[in-house]
Amino acid sequence: QVQLVESGGGLVQAGGSLRLSCAASGRTISNYAMGWFRQAPGKEREFVAAIRWSGGSTDYADSVKGRFTISRDNAKNTVYLQMDSLKLEDTAVYYCAALRTFLRVGASRIVDYWGQGTQVTVSS
């Protein structure tokens, strides 16, 4: 099966930067695209970014476009989320996900595996 292990969350001041990592393992991991989601207190879990293992295609939510960068290191089976110019509203639990397809299915994305989540807190 697929396992996703996240790291890199923490406390950062507004305007600062943080990089999250997601180490992926499993025989079938190459069958999936990778993504990041986040969930703030009292809010629904929302899509943040996605990437293919091959081809370099990326997708971002409008709220993070220009500030966040998703990348991957295929040799390490690791996906990263570089977060710059952080805002208070970026505070959330961030989840790594294995996506059935890079493309949206209708208005949604199909997630087959989730990471455990890592807390990101942005302070003023």
PDB file of C-alpha atoms in Angstrom:
ATOM      1  CA  GLN A   1       0.000   0.000   0.000  1.00  0.00           C
ATOM      2  CA  VAL A   2       0.912   3.673   0.005  1.00  0.00           C
ATOM      3  CA  GLN A   3       2.112   5.544   3.075  1.00  0.00           C
ATOM      4  CA  LEU A   4       2.677   9.278   3.321  1.00  0.00           C
ATOM      5  CA  VAL A   5       4.747  10.818   6.110  1.00  0.00           C
ATOM      6  CA  GLU A   6       4.809  14.578   6.523  1.00  0.00           C
ATOM      7  CA  SER A   7       7.241  16.879   8.269  1.00  0.00           C
ATOM      8  CA  GLY A   8       8.180  20.544   8.410  1.00  0.00           C
ATOM      9  CA  GLY A   9       5.183  22.154  10.067  1.00  0.00           C
ATOM     10  CA  GLY A  10       5.600  24.709  12.803  1.00  0.00           C
ATOM     11  CA  LEU A  11       5.201  28.307  13.871  1.00  0.00           C
ATOM     12  CA  VAL A  12       6.228  31.131  11.565  1.00  0.00           C
ATOM     13  CA  GLN A  13       5.725  34.887  11.510  1.00  0.00           C
ATOM     14  CA  ALA A  14       3.530  36.494   8.864  1.00  0.00           C
ATOM     15  CA  GLY A  15       5.578  37.243   5.775  1.00  0.00           C
ATOM     16  CA  GLY A  16       7.941  34.395   6.532  1.00  0.00           C
ATOM     17  CA  SER A  17       8.536  31.054   4.859  1.00  0.00           C
ATOM     18  CA  LEU A  18       8.195  27.379   5.642  1.00  0.00           C
ATOM     19  CA  ARG A  19       8.807  24.192   3.666  1.00  0.00           C
ATOM     20  CA  LEU A  20       6.745  21.053   4.148  1.00  0.00           C
ATOM     21  CA  SER A  21       7.937  17.605   3.106  1.00  0.00           C
ATOM     22  CA  CYS A  22       5.989  14.455   2.302  1.00  0.00           C
ATOM     23  CA  ALA A  23       7.866  11.170   2.051  1.00  0.00           C
ATOM     24  CA  ALA A  24       5.905   8.666  -0.020  1.00  0.00           C
ATOM     25  CA  SER A  25       6.373   4.912  -0.028  1.00  0.00           C
ATOM     26  CA  GLY A  26       4.670   1.917  -1.587  1.00  0.00           C
ATOM     27  CA  ARG A  27       4.913  -0.231  -4.661  1.00  0.00           C
ATOM     28  CA  THR A  28       2.134   1.615  -6.461  1.00  0.00           C
ATOM     29  CA  ILE A  29       3.064   5.216  -5.604  1.00  0.00           C
ATOM     30  CA  SER A  30       3.959   5.943  -9.236  1.00  0.00           C
ATOM     31  CA  ASN A  31       0.323   5.335 -10.192  1.00  0.00           C
ATOM     32  CA  TYR A  32      -0.717   8.494  -8.343  1.00  0.00           C
ATOM     33  CA  ALA A  33      -0.344  12.210  -8.657  1.00  0.00           C
ATOM     34  CA  MET A  34       0.527  14.055  -5.447  1.00  0.00           C
ATOM     35  CA  GLY A  35      -1.210  16.923  -3.756  1.00  0.00           C
ATOM     36  CA  TRP A  36      -1.451  19.120  -0.703  1.00  0.00           C
ATOM     37  CA  PHE A  37      -4.660  20.053   1.090  1.00  0.00           C
ATOM     38  CA  ARG A  38      -5.287  22.114   4.198  1.00  0.00           C
ATOM     39  CA  GLN A  39      -7.988  22.473   6.802  1.00  0.00           C
ATOM     40  CA  ALA A  40      -8.368  25.474   9.078  1.00  0.00           C
ATOM     41  CA  PRO A  41     -10.444  25.322  12.286  1.00  0.00           C
ATOM     42  CA  GLY A  42     -14.153  25.366  11.502  1.00  0.00           C
ATOM     43  CA  LYS A  43     -13.594  25.150   7.756  1.00  0.00           C
ATOM     44  CA  GLU A  44     -13.762  22.472   5.086  1.00  0.00           C
ATOM     45  CA  ARG A  45     -10.627  20.786   3.852  1.00  0.00           C
ATOM     46  CA  GLU A  46      -9.472  22.564   0.709  1.00  0.00           C
ATOM     47  CA  PHE A  47      -7.147  21.866  -2.177  1.00  0.00           C
ATOM     48  CA  VAL A  48      -3.814  23.692  -2.183  1.00  0.00           C
ATOM     49  CA  ALA A  49      -1.566  22.263  -4.908  1.00  0.00           C
ATOM     50  CA  ALA A  50      -0.885  19.177  -7.038  1.00  0.00           C
ATOM     51  CA  ILE A  51       1.963  17.778  -9.097  1.00  0.00           C
ATOM     52  CA  ARG A  52       2.754  14.826 -11.344  1.00  0.00           C
ATOM     53  CA  TRP A  53       5.752  12.609 -10.667  1.00  0.00           C
ATOM     54  CA  SER A  54       6.617  12.951 -14.351  1.00  0.00           C
ATOM     55  CA  GLY A  55       6.113  15.834 -16.753  1.00  0.00           C
ATOM     56  CA  GLY A  56       6.301  18.641 -14.209  1.00  0.00           C
ATOM     57  CA  SER A  57       2.680  19.770 -14.453  1.00  0.00           C
ATOM     58  CA  THR A  58       1.460  21.678 -11.418  1.00  0.00           C
ATOM     59  CA  ASP A  59      -1.834  23.125 -10.240  1.00  0.00           C
ATOM     60  CA  TYR A  60      -2.548  25.641  -7.465  1.00  0.00           C
ATOM     61  CA  ALA A  61      -5.484  27.065  -5.632  1.00  0.00           C
ATOM     62  CA  ASP A  62      -6.002  30.753  -6.370  1.00  0.00           C
ATOM     63  CA  SER A  63      -5.436  31.615  -2.714  1.00  0.00           C
ATOM     64  CA  VAL A  64      -1.820  30.413  -2.791  1.00  0.00           C
ATOM     65  CA  LYS A  65      -0.835  31.053  -6.400  1.00  0.00           C
ATOM     66  CA  GLY A  66       2.370  33.063  -6.590  1.00  0.00           C
ATOM     67  CA  ARG A  67       3.248  32.373  -2.954  1.00  0.00           C
ATOM     68  CA  PHE A  68       3.428  28.566  -2.677  1.00  0.00           C
ATOM     69  CA  THR A  69       5.460  26.197  -4.828  1.00  0.00           C
ATOM     70  CA  ILE A  70       4.973  22.442  -5.049  1.00  0.00           C
ATOM     71  CA  SER A  71       7.907  20.330  -6.173  1.00  0.00           C
ATOM     72  CA  ARG A  72       9.132  16.750  -6.074  1.00  0.00           C
ATOM     73  CA  ASP A  73      12.327  14.753  -5.787  1.00  0.00           C
ATOM     74  CA  ASN A  74      11.650  11.482  -7.586  1.00  0.00           C
ATOM     75  CA  ALA A  75      14.856   9.854  -6.326  1.00  0.00           C
ATOM     76  CA  LYS A  76      13.697  10.388  -2.741  1.00  0.00           C
ATOM     77  CA  ASN A  77       9.992   9.801  -3.427  1.00  0.00           C
ATOM     78  CA  THR A  78       9.400  13.088  -1.673  1.00  0.00           C
ATOM     79  CA  VAL A  79       7.051  15.977  -2.416  1.00  0.00           C
ATOM     80  CA  TYR A  80       7.593  19.472  -1.043  1.00  0.00           C
ATOM     81  CA  LEU A  81       5.465  22.525  -0.469  1.00  0.00           C
ATOM     82  CA  GLN A  82       7.491  25.711  -0.263  1.00  0.00           C
ATOM     83  CA  MET A  83       5.376  28.397   1.388  1.00  0.00           C
ATOM     84  CA  ASP A  84       6.502  32.009   1.081  1.00  0.00           C
ATOM     85  CA  SER A  85       4.882  35.306   2.067  1.00  0.00           C
ATOM     86  CA  LEU A  86       2.776  33.488   4.617  1.00  0.00           C
ATOM     87  CA  LYS A  87      -0.427  35.099   5.832  1.00  0.00           C
ATOM     88  CA  LEU A  88      -2.483  34.594   8.971  1.00  0.00           C
ATOM     89  CA  GLU A  89      -5.162  32.877   6.902  1.00  0.00           C
ATOM     90  CA  ASP A  90      -2.659  30.205   5.868  1.00  0.00           C
ATOM     91  CA  THR A  91      -2.867  28.778   9.389  1.00  0.00           C
ATOM     92  CA  ALA A  92      -4.189  25.223   9.047  1.00  0.00           C
ATOM     93  CA  VAL A  93      -3.369  21.555   9.255  1.00  0.00           C
ATOM     94  CA  TYR A  94      -1.705  20.631   5.977  1.00  0.00           C
ATOM     95  CA  TYR A  95      -2.212  17.163   4.506  1.00  0.00           C
ATOM     96  CA  CYS A  96      -0.241  15.344   1.856  1.00  0.00           C
ATOM     97  CA  ALA A  97      -2.360  13.222  -0.484  1.00  0.00           C
ATOM     98  CA  ALA A  98      -2.008  10.610  -3.201  1.00  0.00           C
ATOM     99  CA  LEU A  99      -4.404  11.518  -5.990  1.00  0.00           C
ATOM    100  CA  ARG A 100      -6.006   8.988  -8.312  1.00  0.00           C
ATOM    101  CA  THR A 101      -5.475  11.447 -11.152  1.00  0.00           C
ATOM    102  CA  PHE A 102      -3.790  14.809 -11.572  1.00  0.00           C
ATOM    103  CA  LEU A 103      -6.897  16.051 -13.337  1.00  0.00           C
ATOM    104  CA  ARG A 104     -10.024  17.192 -11.559  1.00  0.00           C
ATOM    105  CA  VAL A 105     -13.008  14.875 -11.713  1.00  0.00           C
ATOM    106  CA  GLY A 106     -15.776  17.355 -12.176  1.00  0.00           C
ATOM    107  CA  ALA A 107     -15.162  20.027  -9.545  1.00  0.00           C
ATOM    108  CA  SER A 108     -13.371  17.705  -7.124  1.00  0.00           C
ATOM    109  CA  ARG A 109     -10.265  15.552  -6.753  1.00  0.00           C
ATOM    110  CA  ILE A 110     -10.195  11.886  -5.794  1.00  0.00           C
ATOM    111  CA  VAL A 111      -7.865  11.159  -2.886  1.00  0.00           C
ATOM    112  CA  ASP A 112      -6.894   7.534  -2.275  1.00  0.00           C
ATOM    113  CA  TYR A 113      -4.369   8.090   0.530  1.00  0.00           C
ATOM    114  CA  TRP A 114      -3.818  10.805   3.128  1.00  0.00           C
ATOM    115  CA  GLY A 115      -0.845  11.764   5.231  1.00  0.00           C
ATOM    116  CA  GLN A 116      -1.268  12.334   8.958  1.00  0.00           C
ATOM    117  CA  GLY A 117      -1.282  16.111   8.677  1.00  0.00           C
ATOM    118  CA  THR A 118       1.121  18.721  10.000  1.00  0.00           C
ATOM    119  CA  GLN A 119       0.198  21.951  11.767  1.00  0.00           C
ATOM    120  CA  VAL A 120       1.238  25.275  10.273  1.00  0.00           C
ATOM    121  CA  THR A 121       0.627  28.328  12.438  1.00  0.00           C
ATOM    122  CA  VAL A 122       1.257  31.844  11.150  1.00  0.00           C
ATOM    123  CA  SER A 123       1.531  34.587  13.749  1.00  0.00           C
ATOM    124  CA  SER A 124       1.334  38.361  13.393  1.00  0.00           C
TER     125      SER A 124
END
